PDB file of C-alpha atoms and ligand atoms in Angstrom:
ATOM      1  CA  UNK O  17     -65.484 -47.361 105.868  1.00  0.00           C
ATOM      2  CA  UNK O  18     -63.570 -44.605 104.172  1.00  0.00           C
ATOM      3  CA  UNK O  19     -62.879 -45.333 100.498  1.00  0.00           C
ATOM      4  CA  UNK O  20     -59.967 -42.858 100.352  1.00  0.00           C
ATOM      5  CA  UNK O  21     -57.913 -44.831 102.861  1.00  0.00           C
ATOM      6  CA  UNK O  22     -55.767 -47.724 101.705  1.00  0.00           C
ATOM      7  CA  UNK O  23     -56.206 -51.014 103.583  1.00  0.00           C
ATOM      8  CA  UNK O  24     -52.891 -50.302 105.353  1.00  0.00           C
ATOM      9  CA  UNK O  25     -53.989 -46.889 106.504  1.00  0.00           C
ATOM     10  CA  UNK O  26     -57.157 -48.439 107.908  1.00  0.00           C
ATOM     11  CA  UNK O  27     -55.073 -51.159 109.568  1.00  0.00           C
ATOM     12  CA  UNK O  28     -52.656 -48.675 111.176  1.00  0.00           C
ATOM     13  CA  UNK O  29     -55.544 -46.551 112.431  1.00  0.00           C
ATOM     14  CA  UNK O  30     -57.167 -49.626 113.967  1.00  0.00           C
ATOM     15  CA  UNK O  31     -53.982 -50.621 115.791  1.00  0.00           C
ATOM     16  CA  UNK O  32     -53.352 -47.104 116.995  1.00  0.00           C
ATOM     17  CA  UNK O  33     -56.802 -47.064 118.544  1.00  0.00           C
ATOM     18  CA  UNK O  34     -55.854 -49.644 121.145  1.00  0.00           C
ATOM     19  CA  UNK O  35     -52.180 -49.488 121.613  1.00  0.00           C
ATOM     20  CA  UNK O  36     -49.511 -46.935 122.159  1.00  0.00           C
ATOM     21  CA  UNK O  37     -47.812 -47.961 118.989  1.00  0.00           C
ATOM     22  CA  UNK O  38     -44.688 -46.145 117.847  1.00  0.00           C
ATOM     23  CA  UNK O  39     -43.306 -46.589 114.387  1.00  0.00           C
ATOM     24  CA  UNK O  40     -39.928 -45.202 113.506  1.00  0.00           C
ATOM     25  CA  UNK O  41     -40.791 -45.046 109.841  1.00  0.00           C
ATOM     26  CA  UNK O  42     -44.416 -45.684 108.973  1.00  0.00           C
ATOM     27  CA  UNK O  43     -43.765 -45.845 105.242  1.00  0.00           C
ATOM     28  CA  UNK O  44     -41.061 -48.439 105.769  1.00  0.00           C
ATOM     29  CA  UNK O  45     -43.387 -50.546 107.945  1.00  0.00           C
ATOM     30  CA  UNK O  46     -46.016 -50.355 105.243  1.00  0.00           C
ATOM     31  CA  UNK O  47     -43.479 -51.354 102.614  1.00  0.00           C
ATOM     32  CA  UNK O  48     -42.383 -54.377 104.659  1.00  0.00           C
ATOM     33  CA  UNK O  49     -45.963 -55.454 105.337  1.00  0.00           C
ATOM     34  CA  UNK O  50     -46.913 -55.080 101.686  1.00  0.00           C
ATOM     35  CA  UNK O  51     -43.939 -57.066 100.575  1.00  0.00           C
ATOM     36  CA  UNK O  52     -44.674 -59.811 103.124  1.00  0.00           C
ATOM     37  CA  UNK O  53     -48.317 -59.892 102.202  1.00  0.00           C
ATOM     38  CA  UNK O  54     -47.479 -60.264  98.531  1.00  0.00           C
ATOM     39  CA  UNK O  55     -45.058 -63.118  99.253  1.00  0.00           C
ATOM     40  CA  UNK O  56     -47.734 -64.915 101.270  1.00  0.00           C
ATOM     41  CA  UNK O  57     -47.896 -66.945 104.468  1.00  0.00           C
ATOM     42  CA  UNK O  58     -45.703 -69.728 103.054  1.00  0.00           C
ATOM     43  CA  UNK O  59     -42.707 -67.388 103.240  1.00  0.00           C
ATOM     44  CA  UNK O  60     -43.308 -66.249 106.815  1.00  0.00           C
ATOM     45  CA  UNK O  61     -41.765 -67.375 110.086  1.00  0.00           C
ATOM     46  CA  UNK O  62     -42.346 -65.836 113.511  1.00  0.00           C
ATOM     47  CA  UNK O  63     -39.661 -65.615 116.166  1.00  0.00           C
ATOM     48  CA  UNK O  64     -40.675 -64.494 119.618  1.00  0.00           C
ATOM     49  CA  UNK O  65     -39.203 -63.997 123.036  1.00  0.00           C
ATOM     50  CA  UNK O  66     -41.302 -65.450 125.880  1.00  0.00           C
ATOM     51  CA  UNK O  67     -41.109 -63.667 129.216  1.00  0.00           C
ATOM     52  CA  UNK O  68     -42.773 -60.265 129.136  1.00  0.00           C
ATOM     53  CA  UNK O  69     -43.295 -60.565 125.377  1.00  0.00           C
ATOM     54  CA  UNK O  70     -45.748 -63.455 125.003  1.00  0.00           C
ATOM     55  CA  UNK O  71     -46.549 -63.212 128.700  1.00  0.00           C
ATOM     56  CA  UNK O  72     -47.940 -60.102 130.357  1.00  0.00           C
ATOM     57  CA  UNK O  73     -45.714 -57.717 132.256  1.00  0.00           C
ATOM     58  CA  UNK O  74     -48.464 -56.759 134.682  1.00  0.00           C
ATOM     59  CA  UNK O  75     -52.054 -57.516 135.451  1.00  0.00           C
ATOM     60  CA  UNK O  76     -54.329 -55.408 137.671  1.00  0.00           C
ATOM     61  CA  UNK O  77     -51.330 -53.315 138.684  1.00  0.00           C
ATOM     62  CA  UNK O  78     -49.326 -56.369 139.799  1.00  0.00           C
ATOM     63  CA  UNK O  79     -46.201 -57.675 138.116  1.00  0.00           C
ATOM     64  CA  UNK O  80     -46.622 -61.016 136.392  1.00  0.00           C
ATOM     65  CA  UNK O  81     -44.006 -63.748 136.863  1.00  0.00           C
ATOM     66  CA  UNK O  82     -41.244 -64.808 134.470  1.00  0.00           C
ATOM     67  CA  UNK O  83     -40.508 -68.556 134.003  1.00  0.00           C
ATOM     68  CA  UNK O  84     -37.895 -68.282 136.737  1.00  0.00           C
ATOM     69  CA  UNK O  85     -40.300 -66.470 139.049  1.00  0.00           C
ATOM     70  CA  UNK O  86     -42.962 -69.175 138.537  1.00  0.00           C
ATOM     71  CA  UNK O  87     -40.574 -71.809 139.825  1.00  0.00           C
ATOM     72  CA  UNK O  88     -38.972 -69.617 142.484  1.00  0.00           C
ATOM     73  CA  UNK O  89     -42.332 -68.796 144.037  1.00  0.00           C
ATOM     74  CA  UNK O  90     -43.661 -72.360 143.984  1.00  0.00           C
ATOM     75  CA  UNK O  91     -43.697 -74.864 146.825  1.00  0.00           C
ATOM     76  CA  UNK O  92     -40.902 -76.781 145.054  1.00  0.00           C
ATOM     77  CA  UNK O  93     -38.482 -74.280 146.668  1.00  0.00           C
ATOM     78  CA  UNK O  94     -37.595 -73.921 150.359  1.00  0.00           C
ATOM     79  CA  UNK O  95     -38.212 -70.590 152.047  1.00  0.00           C
ATOM     80  CA  UNK O  96     -34.495 -70.086 152.628  1.00  0.00           C
ATOM     81  CA  UNK O  97     -33.776 -70.569 148.928  1.00  0.00           C
ATOM     82  CA  UNK O  98     -36.682 -68.275 147.994  1.00  0.00           C
ATOM     83  CA  UNK O  99     -35.033 -65.568 150.056  1.00  0.00           C
ATOM     84  CA  UNK O 100     -31.712 -66.014 148.246  1.00  0.00           C
ATOM     85  CA  UNK O 101     -33.355 -66.002 144.827  1.00  0.00           C
ATOM     86  CA  UNK O 102     -35.234 -62.843 145.751  1.00  0.00           C
ATOM     87  CA  UNK O 103     -31.955 -61.202 146.769  1.00  0.00           C
ATOM     88  CA  UNK O 104     -30.525 -62.069 143.361  1.00  0.00           C
ATOM     89  CA  UNK O 105     -33.564 -60.578 141.638  1.00  0.00           C
ATOM     90  CA  UNK O 106     -33.295 -57.403 143.737  1.00  0.00           C
ATOM     91  CA  UNK O 107     -29.636 -57.074 142.833  1.00  0.00           C
ATOM     92  CA  UNK O 108     -29.620 -58.001 139.146  1.00  0.00           C
ATOM     93  CA  UNK O 109     -33.000 -56.991 137.731  1.00  0.00           C
ATOM     94  CA  UNK O 110     -32.286 -53.262 138.178  1.00  0.00           C
ATOM     95  CA  UNK O 111     -29.063 -53.873 136.245  1.00  0.00           C
ATOM     96  CA  UNK O 112     -30.954 -55.677 133.467  1.00  0.00           C
ATOM     97  CA  UNK O 113     -33.210 -52.682 132.879  1.00  0.00           C
ATOM     98  CA  UNK O 114     -30.613 -49.962 133.531  1.00  0.00           C
ATOM     99  CA  UNK O 115     -30.402 -48.070 130.264  1.00  0.00           C
ATOM    100  CA  UNK O 116     -27.306 -46.138 131.362  1.00  0.00           C
ATOM    101  CA  UNK O 117     -25.203 -49.321 131.237  1.00  0.00           C
ATOM    102  CA  UNK O 118     -23.981 -50.804 127.962  1.00  0.00           C
ATOM    103  CA  UNK O 119     -24.570 -54.411 126.919  1.00  0.00           C
ATOM    104  CA  UNK O 120     -20.825 -55.043 127.448  1.00  0.00           C
ATOM    105  CA  UNK O 121     -21.091 -53.825 131.032  1.00  0.00           C
ATOM    106  CA  UNK O 122     -24.231 -55.811 131.742  1.00  0.00           C
ATOM    107  CA  UNK O 123     -23.321 -59.084 130.063  1.00  0.00           C
ATOM    108  CA  UNK O 124     -20.996 -60.555 132.735  1.00  0.00           C
ATOM    109  CA  UNK O 125     -23.453 -59.553 135.447  1.00  0.00           C
ATOM    110  CA  UNK O 126     -26.321 -61.240 133.635  1.00  0.00           C
ATOM    111  CA  UNK O 127     -24.267 -64.448 133.278  1.00  0.00           C
ATOM    112  CA  UNK O 128     -23.580 -64.204 137.019  1.00  0.00           C
ATOM    113  CA  UNK O 129     -27.314 -63.843 137.767  1.00  0.00           C
ATOM    114  CA  UNK O 130     -28.424 -66.805 135.647  1.00  0.00           C
ATOM    115  CA  UNK O 131     -25.547 -68.987 136.892  1.00  0.00           C
ATOM    116  CA  UNK O 132     -26.187 -68.267 140.569  1.00  0.00           C
ATOM    117  CA  UNK O 133     -29.941 -68.720 140.209  1.00  0.00           C
ATOM    118  CA  UNK O 134     -29.559 -72.025 138.355  1.00  0.00           C
ATOM    119  CA  UNK O 135     -27.121 -73.275 140.992  1.00  0.00           C
ATOM    120  CA  UNK O 136     -29.624 -72.498 143.727  1.00  0.00           C
ATOM    121  CA  UNK O 137     -32.414 -74.218 141.779  1.00  0.00           C
ATOM    122  CA  UNK O 138     -30.334 -77.349 141.167  1.00  0.00           C
ATOM    123  CA  UNK O 139     -29.639 -77.620 144.906  1.00  0.00           C
ATOM    124  CA  UNK O 140     -33.381 -77.764 145.580  1.00  0.00           C
ATOM    125  CA  UNK O 141     -33.899 -81.293 144.240  1.00  0.00           C
ATOM    126  CA  UNK O 142     -36.857 -80.102 142.201  1.00  0.00           C
ATOM    127  CA  UNK O 143     -39.091 -82.891 140.893  1.00  0.00           C
ATOM    128  CA  UNK O 144     -40.143 -82.940 137.260  1.00  0.00           C
ATOM    129  CA  UNK O 145     -43.557 -84.158 138.398  1.00  0.00           C
ATOM    130  CA  UNK O 146     -44.100 -80.940 140.383  1.00  0.00           C
ATOM    131  CA  UNK O 147     -43.618 -78.475 137.507  1.00  0.00           C
ATOM    132  CA  UNK O 148     -47.178 -78.644 136.192  1.00  0.00           C
ATOM    133  CA  UNK O 149     -48.504 -77.738 139.636  1.00  0.00           C
ATOM    134  CA  UNK O 150     -46.023 -74.869 139.987  1.00  0.00           C
ATOM    135  CA  UNK O 151     -47.356 -73.401 136.742  1.00  0.00           C
ATOM    136  CA  UNK O 152     -50.992 -74.084 137.649  1.00  0.00           C
ATOM    137  CA  UNK O 153     -50.594 -72.314 141.001  1.00  0.00           C
ATOM    138  CA  UNK O 154     -48.773 -69.352 139.456  1.00  0.00           C
ATOM    139  CA  UNK O 155     -50.060 -66.040 138.167  1.00  0.00           C
ATOM    140  CA  UNK O 156     -48.463 -66.464 134.749  1.00  0.00           C
ATOM    141  CA  UNK O 157     -50.566 -64.833 132.072  1.00  0.00           C
ATOM    142  CA  UNK O 158     -50.199 -64.740 128.329  1.00  0.00           C
ATOM    143  CA  UNK O 159     -50.874 -61.392 126.651  1.00  0.00           C
ATOM    144  CA  UNK O 160     -54.319 -60.401 125.446  1.00  0.00           C
ATOM    145  CA  UNK O 161     -55.018 -61.889 122.055  1.00  0.00           C
ATOM    146  CA  UNK O 162     -52.693 -64.865 122.613  1.00  0.00           C
ATOM    147  CA  UNK O 163     -55.321 -67.388 121.582  1.00  0.00           C
ATOM    148  CA  UNK O 164     -55.845 -65.826 118.175  1.00  0.00           C
ATOM    149  CA  UNK O 165     -52.107 -65.345 117.703  1.00  0.00           C
ATOM    150  CA  UNK O 166     -51.177 -68.974 118.423  1.00  0.00           C
ATOM    151  CA  UNK O 167     -54.206 -70.552 116.725  1.00  0.00           C
ATOM    152  CA  UNK O 168     -53.992 -68.409 113.615  1.00  0.00           C
ATOM    153  CA  UNK O 169     -50.301 -69.131 113.054  1.00  0.00           C
ATOM    154  CA  UNK O 170     -50.969 -72.839 113.481  1.00  0.00           C
ATOM    155  CA  UNK O 171     -53.947 -72.831 111.107  1.00  0.00           C
ATOM    156  CA  UNK O 172     -51.727 -71.318 108.445  1.00  0.00           C
ATOM    157  CA  UNK O 173     -48.795 -73.637 109.287  1.00  0.00           C
ATOM    158  CA  UNK O 174     -46.561 -70.666 110.044  1.00  0.00           C
ATOM    159  CA  UNK O 175     -43.638 -71.747 112.248  1.00  0.00           C
ATOM    160  CA  UNK O 176     -43.404 -70.008 115.594  1.00  0.00           C
ATOM    161  CA  UNK O 177     -40.038 -70.154 117.308  1.00  0.00           C
ATOM    162  CA  UNK O 178     -40.160 -69.208 120.968  1.00  0.00           C
ATOM    163  CA  UNK O 179     -36.659 -68.192 121.922  1.00  0.00           C
ATOM    164  CA  UNK O 180     -36.323 -67.696 125.637  1.00  0.00           C
ATOM    165  CA  UNK O 181     -33.683 -67.123 128.264  1.00  0.00           C
ATOM    166  CA  UNK O 182     -36.256 -68.423 130.718  1.00  0.00           C
ATOM    167  CA  UNK O 183     -36.788 -72.097 131.555  1.00  0.00           C
ATOM    168  CA  UNK O 184     -37.985 -74.317 128.689  1.00  0.00           C
ATOM    169  CA  UNK O 185     -39.803 -76.847 130.858  1.00  0.00           C
ATOM    170  CA  UNK O 186     -41.805 -74.090 132.574  1.00  0.00           C
ATOM    171  CA  UNK O 187     -42.504 -72.192 129.364  1.00  0.00           C
ATOM    172  CA  UNK O 188     -43.787 -75.363 127.677  1.00  0.00           C
ATOM    173  CA  UNK O 189     -46.027 -76.046 130.635  1.00  0.00           C
ATOM    174  CA  UNK O 190     -47.507 -72.520 130.410  1.00  0.00           C
ATOM    175  CA  UNK O 191     -48.409 -72.923 126.742  1.00  0.00           C
ATOM    176  CA  UNK O 192     -49.579 -76.512 127.290  1.00  0.00           C
ATOM    177  CA  UNK O 193     -51.929 -75.464 130.100  1.00  0.00           C
ATOM    178  CA  UNK O 194     -53.327 -72.629 127.976  1.00  0.00           C
ATOM    179  CA  UNK O 195     -53.777 -75.131 125.125  1.00  0.00           C
ATOM    180  CA  UNK O 196     -51.700 -73.274 122.564  1.00  0.00           C
ATOM    181  CA  UNK O 197     -48.704 -75.614 122.329  1.00  0.00           C
ATOM    182  CA  UNK O 198     -49.512 -76.439 118.706  1.00  0.00           C
ATOM    183  CA  UNK O 199     -47.311 -78.490 116.349  1.00  0.00           C
ATOM    184  CA  UNK O 200     -45.994 -75.327 114.623  1.00  0.00           C
ATOM    185  CA  UNK O 201     -44.278 -74.233 117.870  1.00  0.00           C
ATOM    186  CA  UNK O 202     -40.596 -74.856 118.477  1.00  0.00           C
ATOM    187  CA  UNK O 203     -38.824 -73.752 121.654  1.00  0.00           C
ATOM    188  CA  UNK O 204     -35.201 -72.802 122.201  1.00  0.00           C
ATOM    189  CA  UNK O 205     -34.567 -72.211 125.894  1.00  0.00           C
ATOM    190  CA  UNK O 206     -32.807 -73.448 129.014  1.00  0.00           C
ATOM    191  CA  UNK O 207     -34.033 -76.981 129.648  1.00  0.00           C
ATOM    192  CA  UNK O 208     -33.759 -78.854 132.907  1.00  0.00           C
ATOM    193  CA  UNK O 209     -31.901 -82.131 133.074  1.00  0.00           C
ATOM    194  CA  UNK O 210     -33.472 -84.708 135.418  1.00  0.00           C
ATOM    195  CA  UNK O 211     -31.929 -87.882 136.806  1.00  0.00           C
ATOM    196  CA  UNK O 212     -33.622 -91.315 136.498  1.00  0.00           C
ATOM    197  CA  UNK O 213     -35.791 -90.590 139.498  1.00  0.00           C
ATOM    198  CA  UNK O 214     -37.032 -87.321 137.971  1.00  0.00           C
ATOM    199  CA  UNK O 215     -35.019 -84.974 140.187  1.00  0.00           C
ATOM    200  CA  UNK O 216     -33.335 -81.891 138.708  1.00  0.00           C
ATOM    201  CA  UNK O 217     -29.582 -82.440 138.453  1.00  0.00           C
ATOM    202  CA  UNK O 218     -28.489 -79.667 136.057  1.00  0.00           C
ATOM    203  CA  UNK O 219     -29.499 -77.475 133.155  1.00  0.00           C
ATOM    204  CA  UNK O 220     -28.852 -78.862 129.675  1.00  0.00           C
ATOM    205  CA  UNK O 221     -26.477 -77.432 127.099  1.00  0.00           C
ATOM    206  CA  UNK O 222     -25.202 -73.883 126.779  1.00  0.00           C
ATOM    207  CA  UNK O 223     -26.798 -71.305 129.044  1.00  0.00           C
ATOM    208  CA  UNK O 224     -29.055 -68.851 127.215  1.00  0.00           C
ATOM    209  CA  UNK O 225     -29.246 -65.442 128.876  1.00  0.00           C
ATOM    210  CA  UNK O 226     -30.692 -62.213 127.521  1.00  0.00           C
ATOM    211  CA  UNK O 227     -27.535 -61.178 125.693  1.00  0.00           C
ATOM    212  CA  UNK O 228     -26.425 -64.345 123.912  1.00  0.00           C
ATOM    213  CA  UNK O 229     -29.441 -65.075 121.764  1.00  0.00           C
ATOM    214  CA  UNK O 230     -27.218 -64.549 118.743  1.00  0.00           C
ATOM    215  CA  UNK O 231     -25.012 -67.484 119.770  1.00  0.00           C
ATOM    216  CA  UNK O 232     -28.120 -69.492 120.633  1.00  0.00           C
ATOM    217  CA  UNK O 233     -29.496 -68.830 117.158  1.00  0.00           C
ATOM    218  CA  UNK O 234     -26.241 -69.847 115.521  1.00  0.00           C
ATOM    219  CA  UNK O 235     -26.183 -73.125 117.483  1.00  0.00           C
ATOM    220  CA  UNK O 236     -29.552 -73.973 115.962  1.00  0.00           C
ATOM    221  CA  UNK O 237     -28.653 -73.716 112.286  1.00  0.00           C
ATOM    222  CA  UNK O 238     -30.599 -76.931 111.589  1.00  0.00           C
ATOM    223  CA  UNK O 239     -33.858 -75.245 112.495  1.00  0.00           C
ATOM    224  CA  UNK O 240     -33.185 -72.204 110.337  1.00  0.00           C
ATOM    225  CA  UNK O 241     -31.945 -74.405 107.498  1.00  0.00           C
ATOM    226  CA  UNK O 242     -35.293 -76.231 107.520  1.00  0.00           C
ATOM    227  CA  UNK O 243     -37.071 -72.903 107.277  1.00  0.00           C
ATOM    228  CA  UNK O 244     -34.838 -71.406 104.616  1.00  0.00           C
ATOM    229  CA  UNK O 245     -37.740 -70.796 102.208  1.00  0.00           C
ATOM    230  CA  UNK O 246     -39.368 -68.641 104.854  1.00  0.00           C
ATOM    231  CA  UNK O 247     -37.479 -65.472 104.134  1.00  0.00           C
ATOM    232  CA  UNK O 248     -39.881 -63.101 105.867  1.00  0.00           C
ATOM    233  CA  UNK O 249     -39.654 -62.747 109.612  1.00  0.00           C
ATOM    234  CA  UNK O 250     -41.888 -61.280 112.261  1.00  0.00           C
ATOM    235  CA  UNK O 251     -39.800 -60.748 115.401  1.00  0.00           C
ATOM    236  CA  UNK O 252     -41.286 -60.006 118.828  1.00  0.00           C
ATOM    237  CA  UNK O 253     -39.248 -59.097 121.885  1.00  0.00           C
ATOM    238  CA  UNK O 254     -38.908 -56.903 124.942  1.00  0.00           C
ATOM    239  CA  UNK O 255     -35.155 -56.747 125.454  1.00  0.00           C
ATOM    240  CA  UNK O 256     -32.432 -55.345 123.221  1.00  0.00           C
ATOM    241  CA  UNK O 257     -30.838 -58.819 123.183  1.00  0.00           C
ATOM    242  CA  UNK O 258     -33.991 -60.168 121.541  1.00  0.00           C
ATOM    243  CA  UNK O 259     -33.101 -58.282 118.375  1.00  0.00           C
ATOM    244  CA  UNK O 260     -30.465 -60.977 117.726  1.00  0.00           C
ATOM    245  CA  UNK O 261     -32.942 -63.866 117.779  1.00  0.00           C
ATOM    246  CA  UNK O 262     -33.239 -63.778 113.978  1.00  0.00           C
ATOM    247  CA  UNK O 263     -29.472 -63.846 113.371  1.00  0.00           C
ATOM    248  CA  UNK O 264     -29.653 -67.468 112.219  1.00  0.00           C
ATOM    249  CA  UNK O 265     -32.300 -66.808 109.553  1.00  0.00           C
ATOM    250  CA  UNK O 266     -31.050 -67.637 106.078  1.00  0.00           C
ATOM    251  CA  UNK O 267     -31.658 -65.474 103.005  1.00  0.00           C
ATOM    252  CA  UNK O 268     -33.777 -62.992 104.933  1.00  0.00           C
ATOM    253  CA  UNK O 269     -35.829 -60.677 102.752  1.00  0.00           C
ATOM    254  CA  UNK O 270     -37.947 -58.712 105.209  1.00  0.00           C
ATOM    255  CA  UNK O 271     -38.022 -58.445 108.959  1.00  0.00           C
ATOM    256  CA  UNK O 272     -40.642 -56.621 110.972  1.00  0.00           C
ATOM    257  CA  UNK O 273     -39.496 -56.083 114.550  1.00  0.00           C
ATOM    258  CA  UNK O 274     -42.035 -55.430 117.245  1.00  0.00           C
ATOM    259  CA  UNK O 275     -40.801 -54.432 120.696  1.00  0.00           C
ATOM    260  CA  UNK O 276     -42.872 -54.458 123.863  1.00  0.00           C
ATOM    261  CA  UNK O 277     -41.790 -51.616 126.092  1.00  0.00           C
ATOM    262  CA  UNK O 278     -42.335 -52.727 129.649  1.00  0.00           C
ATOM    263  CA  UNK O 279     -40.251 -51.282 132.439  1.00  0.00           C
ATOM    264  CA  UNK O 280     -38.320 -47.980 132.447  1.00  0.00           C
ATOM    265  CA  UNK O 281     -37.581 -48.168 128.787  1.00  0.00           C
ATOM    266  CA  UNK O 282     -35.177 -45.705 127.251  1.00  0.00           C
ATOM    267  CA  UNK O 283     -35.839 -43.806 124.033  1.00  0.00           C
ATOM    268  CA  UNK O 284     -32.806 -45.545 122.564  1.00  0.00           C
ATOM    269  CA  UNK O 285     -34.328 -48.942 123.290  1.00  0.00           C
ATOM    270  CA  UNK O 286     -37.593 -47.870 121.701  1.00  0.00           C
ATOM    271  CA  UNK O 287     -35.791 -46.632 118.603  1.00  0.00           C
ATOM    272  CA  UNK O 288     -33.999 -49.964 118.114  1.00  0.00           C
ATOM    273  CA  UNK O 289     -37.303 -51.739 117.759  1.00  0.00           C
ATOM    274  CA  UNK O 290     -39.630 -49.332 116.100  1.00  0.00           C
ATOM    275  CA  UNK O 291     -39.053 -50.443 112.538  1.00  0.00           C
TER     276      UNK O 291
HETATM  277  O1  C5P B 322     -38.026 -65.297 127.884  1.00  0.00           O
HETATM  278  P1  C5P B 322     -36.961 -64.229 128.143  1.00  0.00           P
HETATM  279  O2  C5P B 322     -35.764 -64.383 127.258  1.00  0.00           O
HETATM  280  O3  C5P B 322     -37.550 -62.863 128.144  1.00  0.00           O
HETATM  281  O4  C5P B 322     -36.471 -64.544 129.663  1.00  0.00           O
HETATM  282  C1  C5P B 322     -35.568 -63.735 130.319  1.00  0.00           C
HETATM  283  C2  C5P B 322     -36.145 -63.012 131.509  1.00  0.00           C
HETATM  284  O5  C5P B 322     -36.057 -63.823 132.672  1.00  0.00           O
HETATM  285  C3  C5P B 322     -35.304 -61.791 131.810  1.00  0.00           C
HETATM  286  O6  C5P B 322     -35.916 -60.626 131.303  1.00  0.00           O
HETATM  287  C4  C5P B 322     -35.139 -61.776 133.339  1.00  0.00           C
HETATM  288  O7  C5P B 322     -35.688 -60.630 133.946  1.00  0.00           O
HETATM  289  C5  C5P B 322     -35.857 -63.013 133.810  1.00  0.00           C
HETATM  290  N1  C5P B 322     -35.063 -63.750 134.822  1.00  0.00           N
HETATM  291  C6  C5P B 322     -35.605 -64.005 136.057  1.00  0.00           C
HETATM  292  N2  C5P B 322     -34.872 -64.695 137.000  1.00  0.00           N
HETATM  293  C7  C5P B 322     -33.630 -65.138 136.736  1.00  0.00           C
HETATM  294  C8  C5P B 322     -33.065 -64.890 135.478  1.00  0.00           C
HETATM  295  C9  C5P B 322     -33.826 -64.191 134.535  1.00  0.00           C
HETATM  296  O8  C5P B 322     -36.751 -63.610 136.309  1.00  0.00           O
HETATM  297  N3  C5P B 322     -32.962 -65.798 137.645  1.00  0.00           N
HETATM  298 MG1   MG B 323     -38.331 -61.088 127.646  1.00  0.00          MG
END
């Protein structure tokens, strides 16, 4: 213990020990944290992306699956369809992470990817009853420290909104199987629509892809209205589009944005998050 250091300086040093943490403006981060701490946990809400933010990007040198990948690689999908979905991934994922393209250039291509993939999935007559097994058999992995993160927020009744362009039913199953789907968790995502016999017939509502989280947030004003006294926001994401997840928050006072830099991340991307 070093008496000359403030608690924040000790805290920053601790974090820097284990992670490659970049802060655009350390003083500003400290200011935000101090202000949030003073206001207390009753004024806090957490908004997080799911794939590659709450879940790991890689484990033992191997890529971990997204919600879509979990389903695509399961035995609910024929081998012919797996091949087509893989071709889509090979075509569109490099576009998703291409930092030389603008959001405007990427947006229509991302809509194309999600639409084509969902069409293929709907044609597979996927059974609701098989989703739990697909998740169980998968290599999905939440990030280190997930247990403390989820449990601690729940113990303090801090709402956690998981806002994902993945698949809601799969995401829920991941957090259910890891026993962290606590009552403080709310999910906004693409949900599957099943017919009376439990077979996938469509996806519900408006498609959420990585670049329309703003619109998704604005469609859920009810949620943000309920949380209007929680004017301090902790936002976690891995894509530039995730920065818009808090656009529905009312009367925001402070927002601390934390970005996870996974694959071929540009300096520009890093700068957008690091404050
Ligand atoms: O939860 P999150 O919003 O991060 O989910 C979006 C992710 O899902 C994207 O980063 C994308 O790479 C992935 N995805 C996928 N297969 C699709 C569509 C999206 O793996 N067909
Ligand atoms: Mg993500």
